[in-house]
Amino acid sequence: MAKKSEKPVPKPVICATCGSKNAEDSSRCAVCGASLRGQSASGRARRTSPEVTLSLPIALIILAVLIVLSVGLTYLLTRGLGAGVAAEPEATITLTPTETITPSATPTETQVPSPTPLPTLEYFVVENDSLLAIAVRYDVSIQSILQMNPGLNSQSILTVGQRLLLPQPTPSPSPEPTATLPPEEATRAACDTIIYTVEANDTLGGIADNYNVNLRAIMDFNGMSSETVFLGQVLIIPLCERNPTPGPSPTPTPPPPYPAANLLLPQDGAAFSLADDSVTLQWAAVGELRENEFYEVTVEDITEGTGTRKLVDYVKDTKYIISSDFRPSESLPHILRWWIEVVRQTGISAGGEAIYVSGGAASIKRDFTWSGAAPDSTPTP
C-alpha cells in the first residue's frame, strides 16, 4: 500500500514576553503586542539563556499564594508542631496573640534597725566650773570625765571656754520633773480634803464647826457667794484650813500629815561662787501651818573628805536664806544637799530646847555647789 504523504502541522509561535501562543506566520503577539520576528520555525525565540516573564495578574496571584503560605507557617509554629493541620485551610486565618508571662516580684526582706549608740556629750567650761560640779550636774563620775579627756587629771585647773568630752549619764530611774505651780495653787493642790453631802437641817456654819474648818475657806473652795446650802449639795471640806484649837485638849487628835513640799529654787545642780554672799531656798506652801507647826530646813555638806557639816533650822515662811557663814572657804566647790519637812513642836526638853516630831512627808532632795575662794589661775605643771 502506498504511503500517504504527511502534511506538516503548523507549530504555534510562543511570545517570549507574555508566553502566549500565536500563529506561525504572526509578526506580533496578539496578547501583548510584542514583536515575534527572529524566532525559529518552531515558533521559539533564539536566546542564549532561558528567561521567564510573567504577566502582572499572574505575578499578583503568586504573591498572594506566598503570603498565605507564610501566614500558615507562622500559625503552625505558634500553635505547636504536634497539632493537627486542617485538611482544608480556612479562607481567613486570625493569628492568636502570644501570652506574655510577667515575672512576679521577688519579696524583699525587711531590714531590722539596729540600736544606735548614744553620742558623746560636748561641754564648754564656764566661769566657776570644776570637775566635781560638772560631774554632779551631768550625773557622771569624775573618773569617767578624766578617761575621756586624757590631758586632764584630778588637780587640773579648768579654763573658761575649755572643751570637754562627757560620757552619757548612767541610766537610772529618776522622778519626772513636776510643774512648778504658783504658791496659791500649790497650797490648794496640797490641801487634804473630804467630800460632804448636805443633809436636812444642815447649815454651813454647823458643817464648819463640826469639822473645825474656817467657814470662809469652805466657801472659797466651793465657789460659794453666800452661806446658803441645799439638801443633797456636795461640798469640799478643806482640812488644811482648820481653826486653831484654843488651849490643849485632854485627848488631842493628831491632825492628818502634810504632803511633801514642792521645791522651787535653786534648780538642782545650780552653781554658786565667792561672788554669792548668800543662797536663797524657796518652796511651795503645803497649807496654813498651825501655831506649833514649822518648816524644818536641812542643809548638809556631802562633799567627800570634808567631814560632816549640817545646818538645821525652823521657819514659818516658804523661803530660807543661807548666809555666808555656811559658805565653804575652799576654792574647790562643795556639794550641798537640802530638803524640807513639816514638823510639830510637842514640848521643850530639860535643856530648854524645843522637841519636834514629823508632821508630814519630807520633800525630795536637791543639790547645788558653792565655792568660797577664787580658784588658782596658775596652771598645773
mmCIF file with all atom_site columns, N, CA and C in Angstrom, residues 122-138 142 145 152-164 166 269-274 276 330-334 368-377:
data_model
loop_
_atom_site.group_PDB
_atom_site.id
_atom_site.type_symbol
_atom_site.label_atom_id
_atom_site.label_alt_id
_atom_site.label_comp_id
_atom_site.label_asym_id
_atom_site.label_entity_id
_atom_site.label_seq_id
_atom_site.pdbx_PDB_ins_code
_atom_site.Cartn_x
_atom_site.Cartn_y
_atom_site.Cartn_z
_atom_site.occupancy
_atom_site.B_iso_or_equiv
_atom_site.pdbx_formal_charge
_atom_site.auth_seq_id
_atom_site.auth_comp_id
_atom_site.auth_asym_id
_atom_site.auth_atom_id
_atom_site.pdbx_PDB_model_num
ATOM 1   N N  . GLU A 1 122 ? 29.385 67.035 124.413 1.00 0.00 ? 122 GLU A N  1
ATOM 2   C CA . GLU A 1 122 ? 30.431 68.054 124.301 1.00 0.00 ? 122 GLU A CA 1
ATOM 3   C C  . GLU A 1 122 ? 30.070 69.214 125.232 1.00 0.00 ? 122 GLU A C  1
ATOM 4   N N  . TYR A 1 123 ? 31.011 69.622 126.056 1.00 0.00 ? 123 TYR A N  1
ATOM 5   C CA . TYR A 1 123 ? 30.739 70.660 127.050 1.00 0.00 ? 123 TYR A CA 1
ATOM 6   C C  . TYR A 1 123 ? 31.883 71.676 127.033 1.00 0.00 ? 123 TYR A C  1
ATOM 7   N N  . PHE A 1 124 ? 31.495 72.976 127.172 1.00 0.00 ? 124 PHE A N  1
ATOM 8   C CA . PHE A 1 124 ? 32.475 74.051 127.231 1.00 0.00 ? 124 PHE A CA 1
ATOM 9   C C  . PHE A 1 124 ? 32.429 74.675 128.631 1.00 0.00 ? 124 PHE A C  1
ATOM 10  N N  . VAL A 1 125 ? 33.562 74.774 129.247 1.00 0.00 ? 125 VAL A N  1
ATOM 11  C CA . VAL A 1 125 ? 33.685 75.224 130.628 1.00 0.00 ? 125 VAL A CA 1
ATOM 12  C C  . VAL A 1 125 ? 33.243 76.687 130.744 1.00 0.00 ? 125 VAL A C  1
ATOM 13  N N  . VAL A 1 126 ? 32.464 76.972 131.797 1.00 0.00 ? 126 VAL A N  1
ATOM 14  C CA . VAL A 1 126 ? 32.037 78.331 132.099 1.00 0.00 ? 126 VAL A CA 1
ATOM 15  C C  . VAL A 1 126 ? 32.710 78.770 133.403 1.00 0.00 ? 126 VAL A C  1
ATOM 16  N N  . GLU A 1 127 ? 32.457 80.001 133.775 1.00 0.00 ? 127 GLU A N  1
ATOM 17  C CA . GLU A 1 127 ? 33.094 80.561 134.959 1.00 0.00 ? 127 GLU A CA 1
ATOM 18  C C  . GLU A 1 127 ? 32.692 79.789 136.215 1.00 0.00 ? 127 GLU A C  1
ATOM 19  N N  . ASN A 1 128 ? 33.658 79.575 137.122 1.00 0.00 ? 128 ASN A N  1
ATOM 20  C CA . ASN A 1 128 ? 33.474 78.883 138.401 1.00 0.00 ? 128 ASN A CA 1
ATOM 21  C C  . ASN A 1 128 ? 33.199 77.390 138.235 1.00 0.00 ? 128 ASN A C  1
ATOM 22  N N  . ASP A 1 129 ? 33.428 76.841 137.053 1.00 0.00 ? 129 ASP A N  1
ATOM 23  C CA . ASP A 1 129 ? 33.237 75.399 136.846 1.00 0.00 ? 129 ASP A CA 1
ATOM 24  C C  . ASP A 1 129 ? 34.377 74.616 137.474 1.00 0.00 ? 129 ASP A C  1
ATOM 25  N N  . SER A 1 130 ? 34.078 73.386 137.837 1.00 0.00 ? 130 SER A N  1
ATOM 26  C CA . SER A 1 130 ? 35.081 72.448 138.322 1.00 0.00 ? 130 SER A CA 1
ATOM 27  C C  . SER A 1 130 ? 34.666 71.055 137.876 1.00 0.00 ? 130 SER A C  1
ATOM 28  N N  . LEU A 1 131 ? 35.601 70.120 137.935 1.00 0.00 ? 131 LEU A N  1
ATOM 29  C CA . LEU A 1 131 ? 35.278 68.743 137.541 1.00 0.00 ? 131 LEU A CA 1
ATOM 30  C C  . LEU A 1 131 ? 34.174 68.178 138.426 1.00 0.00 ? 131 LEU A C  1
ATOM 31  N N  . LEU A 1 132 ? 34.208 68.500 139.716 1.00 0.00 ? 132 LEU A N  1
ATOM 32  C CA . LEU A 1 132 ? 33.197 67.987 140.629 1.00 0.00 ? 132 LEU A CA 1
ATOM 33  C C  . LEU A 1 132 ? 31.817 68.539 140.286 1.00 0.00 ? 132 LEU A C  1
ATOM 34  N N  . ALA A 1 133 ? 31.746 69.858 140.029 1.00 0.00 ? 133 ALA A N  1
ATOM 35  C CA . ALA A 1 133 ? 30.459 70.472 139.713 1.00 0.00 ? 133 ALA A CA 1
ATOM 36  C C  . ALA A 1 133 ? 29.891 69.922 138.407 1.00 0.00 ? 133 ALA A C  1
ATOM 37  N N  . ILE A 1 134 ? 30.761 69.738 137.405 1.00 0.00 ? 134 ILE A N  1
ATOM 38  C CA . ILE A 1 134 ? 30.302 69.189 136.117 1.00 0.00 ? 134 ILE A CA 1
ATOM 39  C C  . ILE A 1 134 ? 29.837 67.750 136.288 1.00 0.00 ? 134 ILE A C  1
ATOM 40  N N  . ALA A 1 135 ? 30.568 66.965 137.093 1.00 0.00 ? 135 ALA A N  1
ATOM 41  C CA . ALA A 1 135 ? 30.182 65.571 137.309 1.00 0.00 ? 135 ALA A CA 1
ATOM 42  C C  . ALA A 1 135 ? 28.826 65.472 138.000 1.00 0.00 ? 135 ALA A C  1
ATOM 43  N N  . VAL A 1 136 ? 28.589 66.350 138.986 1.00 0.00 ? 136 VAL A N  1
ATOM 44  C CA . VAL A 1 136 ? 27.298 66.345 139.682 1.00 0.00 ? 136 VAL A CA 1
ATOM 45  C C  . VAL A 1 136 ? 26.186 66.781 138.742 1.00 0.00 ? 136 VAL A C  1
ATOM 46  N N  . ARG A 1 137 ? 26.449 67.810 137.931 1.00 0.00 ? 137 ARG A N  1
ATOM 47  C CA . ARG A 1 137 ? 25.412 68.356 137.050 1.00 0.00 ? 137 ARG A CA 1
ATOM 48  C C  . ARG A 1 137 ? 24.983 67.333 136.002 1.00 0.00 ? 137 ARG A C  1
ATOM 49  N N  . TYR A 1 138 ? 25.918 66.544 135.479 1.00 0.00 ? 138 TYR A N  1
ATOM 50  C CA . TYR A 1 138 ? 25.590 65.592 134.419 1.00 0.00 ? 138 TYR A CA 1
ATOM 51  C C  . TYR A 1 138 ? 25.465 64.155 134.929 1.00 0.00 ? 138 TYR A C  1
ATOM 52  N N  . ILE A 1 142 ? 33.774 61.636 138.177 1.00 0.00 ? 142 ILE A N  1
ATOM 53  C CA . ILE A 1 142 ? 34.954 62.399 137.765 1.00 0.00 ? 142 ILE A CA 1
ATOM 54  C C  . ILE A 1 142 ? 35.917 61.507 136.987 1.00 0.00 ? 142 ILE A C  1
ATOM 55  N N  . ILE A 1 145 ? 35.096 61.291 133.330 1.00 0.00 ? 145 ILE A N  1
ATOM 56  C CA . ILE A 1 145 ? 35.481 62.508 132.592 1.00 0.00 ? 145 ILE A CA 1
ATOM 57  C C  . ILE A 1 145 ? 36.979 62.487 132.304 1.00 0.00 ? 145 ILE A C  1
ATOM 58  N N  . LEU A 1 152 ? 43.674 65.675 131.138 1.00 0.00 ? 152 LEU A N  1
ATOM 59  C CA . LEU A 1 152 ? 43.232 66.173 132.447 1.00 0.00 ? 152 LEU A CA 1
ATOM 60  C C  . LEU A 1 152 ? 43.649 65.215 133.556 1.00 0.00 ? 152 LEU A C  1
ATOM 61  N N  . ASN A 1 153 ? 43.742 65.744 134.766 1.00 0.00 ? 153 ASN A N  1
ATOM 62  C CA . ASN A 1 153 ? 43.875 64.933 135.971 1.00 0.00 ? 153 ASN A CA 1
ATOM 63  C C  . ASN A 1 153 ? 43.068 65.593 137.074 1.00 0.00 ? 153 ASN A C  1
ATOM 64  N N  . SER A 1 154 ? 42.995 64.956 138.209 1.00 0.00 ? 154 SER A N  1
ATOM 65  C CA . SER A 1 154 ? 42.135 65.449 139.286 1.00 0.00 ? 154 SER A CA 1
ATOM 66  C C  . SER A 1 154 ? 42.572 66.812 139.819 1.00 0.00 ? 154 SER A C  1
ATOM 67  N N  . GLN A 1 155 ? 43.803 67.243 139.534 1.00 0.00 ? 155 GLN A N  1
ATOM 68  C CA . GLN A 1 155 ? 44.298 68.521 140.037 1.00 0.00 ? 155 GLN A CA 1
ATOM 69  C C  . GLN A 1 155 ? 44.321 69.609 138.953 1.00 0.00 ? 155 GLN A C  1
ATOM 70  N N  . SER A 1 156 ? 43.815 69.300 137.761 1.00 0.00 ? 156 SER A N  1
ATOM 71  C CA . SER A 1 156 ? 43.869 70.263 136.660 1.00 0.00 ? 156 SER A CA 1
ATOM 72  C C  . SER A 1 156 ? 42.950 71.447 136.939 1.00 0.00 ? 156 SER A C  1
ATOM 73  N N  . ILE A 1 157 ? 43.372 72.633 136.497 1.00 0.00 ? 157 ILE A N  1
ATOM 74  C CA . ILE A 1 157 ? 42.576 73.850 136.602 1.00 0.00 ? 157 ILE A CA 1
ATOM 75  C C  . ILE A 1 157 ? 41.858 74.059 135.272 1.00 0.00 ? 157 ILE A C  1
ATOM 76  N N  . LEU A 1 158 ? 40.544 74.169 135.315 1.00 0.00 ? 158 LEU A N  1
ATOM 77  C CA . LEU A 1 158 ? 39.754 74.364 134.100 1.00 0.00 ? 158 LEU A CA 1
ATOM 78  C C  . LEU A 1 158 ? 39.753 75.843 133.724 1.00 0.00 ? 158 LEU A C  1
ATOM 79  N N  . THR A 1 159 ? 39.756 76.115 132.434 1.00 0.00 ? 159 THR A N  1
ATOM 80  C CA . THR A 1 159 ? 39.706 77.489 131.928 1.00 0.00 ? 159 THR A CA 1
ATOM 81  C C  . THR A 1 159 ? 38.390 77.719 131.205 1.00 0.00 ? 159 THR A C  1
ATOM 82  N N  . VAL A 1 160 ? 37.913 78.966 131.249 1.00 0.00 ? 160 VAL A N  1
ATOM 83  C CA . VAL A 1 160 ? 36.635 79.311 130.604 1.00 0.00 ? 160 VAL A CA 1
ATOM 84  C C  . VAL A 1 160 ? 36.750 79.055 129.098 1.00 0.00 ? 160 VAL A C  1
ATOM 85  N N  . GLY A 1 161 ? 35.771 78.347 128.543 1.00 0.00 ? 161 GLY A N  1
ATOM 86  C CA . GLY A 1 161 ? 35.759 78.027 127.121 1.00 0.00 ? 161 GLY A CA 1
ATOM 87  C C  . GLY A 1 161 ? 36.455 76.725 126.784 1.00 0.00 ? 161 GLY A C  1
ATOM 88  N N  . GLN A 1 162 ? 37.071 76.075 127.771 1.00 0.00 ? 162 GLN A N  1
ATOM 89  C CA . GLN A 1 162 ? 37.758 74.804 127.512 1.00 0.00 ? 162 GLN A CA 1
ATOM 90  C C  . GLN A 1 162 ? 36.741 73.738 127.102 1.00 0.00 ? 162 GLN A C  1
ATOM 91  N N  . ARG A 1 163 ? 37.081 72.959 126.091 1.00 0.00 ? 163 ARG A N  1
ATOM 92  C CA . ARG A 1 163 ? 36.183 71.917 125.559 1.00 0.00 ? 163 ARG A CA 1
ATOM 93  C C  . ARG A 1 163 ? 36.450 70.596 126.262 1.00 0.00 ? 163 ARG A C  1
ATOM 94  N N  . LEU A 1 164 ? 35.370 70.001 126.764 1.00 0.00 ? 164 LEU A N  1
ATOM 95  C CA . LEU A 1 164 ? 35.456 68.709 127.442 1.00 0.00 ? 164 LEU A CA 1
ATOM 96  C C  . LEU A 1 164 ? 34.497 67.728 126.782 1.00 0.00 ? 164 LEU A C  1
ATOM 97  N N  . LEU A 1 166 ? 32.141 64.522 127.581 1.00 0.00 ? 166 LEU A N  1
ATOM 98  C CA . LEU A 1 166 ? 31.482 63.906 128.736 1.00 0.00 ? 166 LEU A CA 1
ATOM 99  C C  . LEU A 1 166 ? 30.756 62.650 128.295 1.00 0.00 ? 166 LEU A C  1
ATOM 100 N N  . GLY A 1 269 ? 21.488 71.153 140.831 1.00 0.00 ? 269 GLY A N  1
ATOM 101 C CA . GLY A 1 269 ? 22.773 71.274 140.138 1.00 0.00 ? 269 GLY A CA 1
ATOM 102 C C  . GLY A 1 269 ? 23.239 72.688 139.938 1.00 0.00 ? 269 GLY A C  1
ATOM 103 N N  . ALA A 1 270 ? 22.542 73.688 140.481 1.00 0.00 ? 270 ALA A N  1
ATOM 104 C CA . ALA A 1 270 ? 22.947 75.079 140.322 1.00 0.00 ? 270 ALA A CA 1
ATOM 105 C C  . ALA A 1 270 ? 24.311 75.303 140.993 1.00 0.00 ? 270 ALA A C  1
ATOM 106 N N  . ALA A 1 271 ? 25.076 76.256 140.452 1.00 0.00 ? 271 ALA A N  1
ATOM 107 C CA . ALA A 1 271 ? 26.425 76.531 140.980 1.00 0.00 ? 271 ALA A CA 1
ATOM 108 C C  . ALA A 1 271 ? 26.493 77.954 141.526 1.00 0.00 ? 271 ALA A C  1
ATOM 109 N N  . PHE A 1 272 ? 27.115 78.115 142.710 1.00 0.00 ? 272 PHE A N  1
ATOM 110 C CA . PHE A 1 272 ? 27.323 79.417 143.335 1.00 0.00 ? 272 PHE A CA 1
ATOM 111 C C  . PHE A 1 272 ? 28.807 79.565 143.648 1.00 0.00 ? 272 PHE A C  1
ATOM 112 N N  . SER A 1 273 ? 29.270 80.805 143.641 1.00 0.00 ? 273 SER A N  1
ATOM 113 C CA . SER A 1 273 ? 30.693 81.056 143.835 1.00 0.00 ? 273 SER A CA 1
ATOM 114 C C  . SER A 1 273 ? 30.916 82.051 144.975 1.00 0.00 ? 273 SER A C  1
ATOM 115 N N  . LEU A 1 274 ? 32.156 82.530 145.064 1.00 0.00 ? 274 LEU A N  1
ATOM 116 C CA . LEU A 1 274 ? 32.517 83.501 146.098 1.00 0.00 ? 274 LEU A CA 1
ATOM 117 C C  . LEU A 1 274 ? 31.729 84.805 145.926 1.00 0.00 ? 274 LEU A C  1
ATOM 118 N N  . ASP A 1 276 ? 28.684 85.113 145.460 1.00 0.00 ? 276 ASP A N  1
ATOM 119 C CA . ASP A 1 276 ? 27.358 84.977 146.074 1.00 0.00 ? 276 ASP A CA 1
ATOM 120 C C  . ASP A 1 276 ? 27.512 84.987 147.594 1.00 0.00 ? 276 ASP A C  1
ATOM 121 N N  . GLU A 1 330 ? 37.067 76.963 150.830 1.00 0.00 ? 330 GLU A N  1
ATOM 122 C CA . GLU A 1 330 ? 37.999 76.426 149.838 1.00 0.00 ? 330 GLU A CA 1
ATOM 123 C C  . GLU A 1 330 ? 37.578 76.843 148.432 1.00 0.00 ? 330 GLU A C  1
ATOM 124 N N  . SER A 1 331 ? 38.553 76.804 147.518 1.00 0.00 ? 331 SER A N  1
ATOM 125 C CA . SER A 1 331 ? 38.240 77.103 146.116 1.00 0.00 ? 331 SER A CA 1
ATOM 126 C C  . SER A 1 331 ? 37.528 75.930 145.457 1.00 0.00 ? 331 SER A C  1
ATOM 127 N N  . LEU A 1 332 ? 37.715 74.726 145.986 1.00 0.00 ? 332 LEU A N  1
ATOM 128 C CA . LEU A 1 332 ? 37.022 73.550 145.448 1.00 0.00 ? 332 LEU A CA 1
ATOM 129 C C  . LEU A 1 332 ? 35.529 73.639 145.774 1.00 0.00 ? 332 LEU A C  1
ATOM 130 N N  . PRO A 1 333 ? 34.664 73.601 144.779 1.00 0.00 ? 333 PRO A N  1
ATOM 131 C CA . PRO A 1 333 ? 33.222 73.695 145.075 1.00 0.00 ? 333 PRO A CA 1
ATOM 132 C C  . PRO A 1 333 ? 32.756 72.531 145.951 1.00 0.00 ? 333 PRO A C  1
ATOM 133 N N  . HIS A 1 334 ? 31.961 72.846 146.949 1.00 0.00 ? 334 HIS A N  1
ATOM 134 C CA . HIS A 1 334 ? 31.368 71.834 147.808 1.00 0.00 ? 334 HIS A CA 1
ATOM 135 C C  . HIS A 1 334 ? 29.937 71.535 147.342 1.00 0.00 ? 334 HIS A C  1
ATOM 136 N N  . PHE A 1 368 ? 23.265 71.600 145.164 1.00 0.00 ? 368 PHE A N  1
ATOM 137 C CA . PHE A 1 368 ? 23.882 72.729 144.473 1.00 0.00 ? 368 PHE A CA 1
ATOM 138 C C  . PHE A 1 368 ? 25.319 72.824 144.947 1.00 0.00 ? 368 PHE A C  1
ATOM 139 N N  . THR A 1 369 ? 26.153 73.521 144.186 1.00 0.00 ? 369 THR A N  1
ATOM 140 C CA . THR A 1 369 ? 27.555 73.653 144.559 1.00 0.00 ? 369 THR A CA 1
ATOM 141 C C  . THR A 1 369 ? 27.832 75.099 144.950 1.00 0.00 ? 369 THR A C  1
ATOM 142 N N  . TRP A 1 370 ? 28.818 75.252 145.864 1.00 0.00 ? 370 TRP A N  1
ATOM 143 C CA . TRP A 1 370 ? 29.175 76.583 146.374 1.00 0.00 ? 370 TRP A CA 1
ATOM 144 C C  . TRP A 1 370 ? 30.660 76.564 146.692 1.00 0.00 ? 370 TRP A C  1
ATOM 145 N N  . SER A 1 371 ? 31.394 77.489 146.081 1.00 0.00 ? 371 SER A N  1
ATOM 146 C CA . SER A 1 371 ? 32.824 77.609 146.358 1.00 0.00 ? 371 SER A CA 1
ATOM 147 C C  . SER A 1 371 ? 33.074 78.918 147.095 1.00 0.00 ? 371 SER A C  1
ATOM 148 N N  . GLY A 1 372 ? 34.083 78.897 147.984 1.00 0.00 ? 372 GLY A N  1
ATOM 149 C CA . GLY A 1 372 ? 34.283 80.053 148.838 1.00 0.00 ? 372 GLY A CA 1
ATOM 150 C C  . GLY A 1 372 ? 35.555 80.819 148.591 1.00 0.00 ? 372 GLY A C  1
ATOM 151 N N  . ALA A 1 373 ? 36.351 80.449 147.581 1.00 0.00 ? 373 ALA A N  1
ATOM 152 C CA . ALA A 1 373 ? 37.575 81.200 147.297 1.00 0.00 ? 373 ALA A CA 1
ATOM 153 C C  . ALA A 1 373 ? 37.821 81.158 145.806 1.00 0.00 ? 373 ALA A C  1
ATOM 154 N N  . ALA A 1 374 ? 38.512 82.186 145.305 1.00 0.00 ? 374 ALA A N  1
ATOM 155 C CA . ALA A 1 374 ? 38.798 82.237 143.869 1.00 0.00 ? 374 ALA A CA 1
ATOM 156 C C  . ALA A 1 374 ? 39.774 81.140 143.502 1.00 0.00 ? 374 ALA A C  1
ATOM 157 N N  . PRO A 1 375 ? 39.549 80.423 142.406 1.00 0.00 ? 375 PRO A N  1
ATOM 158 C CA . PRO A 1 375 ? 40.465 79.347 142.019 1.00 0.00 ? 375 PRO A CA 1
ATOM 159 C C  . PRO A 1 375 ? 41.817 79.882 141.612 1.00 0.00 ? 375 PRO A C  1
ATOM 160 N N  . ASP A 1 376 ? 42.857 79.086 141.849 1.00 0.00 ? 376 ASP A N  1
ATOM 161 C CA . ASP A 1 376 ? 44.219 79.466 141.482 1.00 0.00 ? 376 ASP A CA 1
ATOM 162 C C  . ASP A 1 376 ? 44.365 79.457 139.978 1.00 0.00 ? 376 ASP A C  1
ATOM 163 N N  . SER A 1 377 ? 44.796 80.580 139.376 1.00 0.00 ? 377 SER A N  1
ATOM 164 C CA . SER A 1 377 ? 44.897 80.682 137.916 1.00 0.00 ? 377 SER A CA 1
ATOM 165 C C  . SER A 1 377 ? 46.187 80.082 137.391 1.00 0.00 ? 377 SER A C  1
#
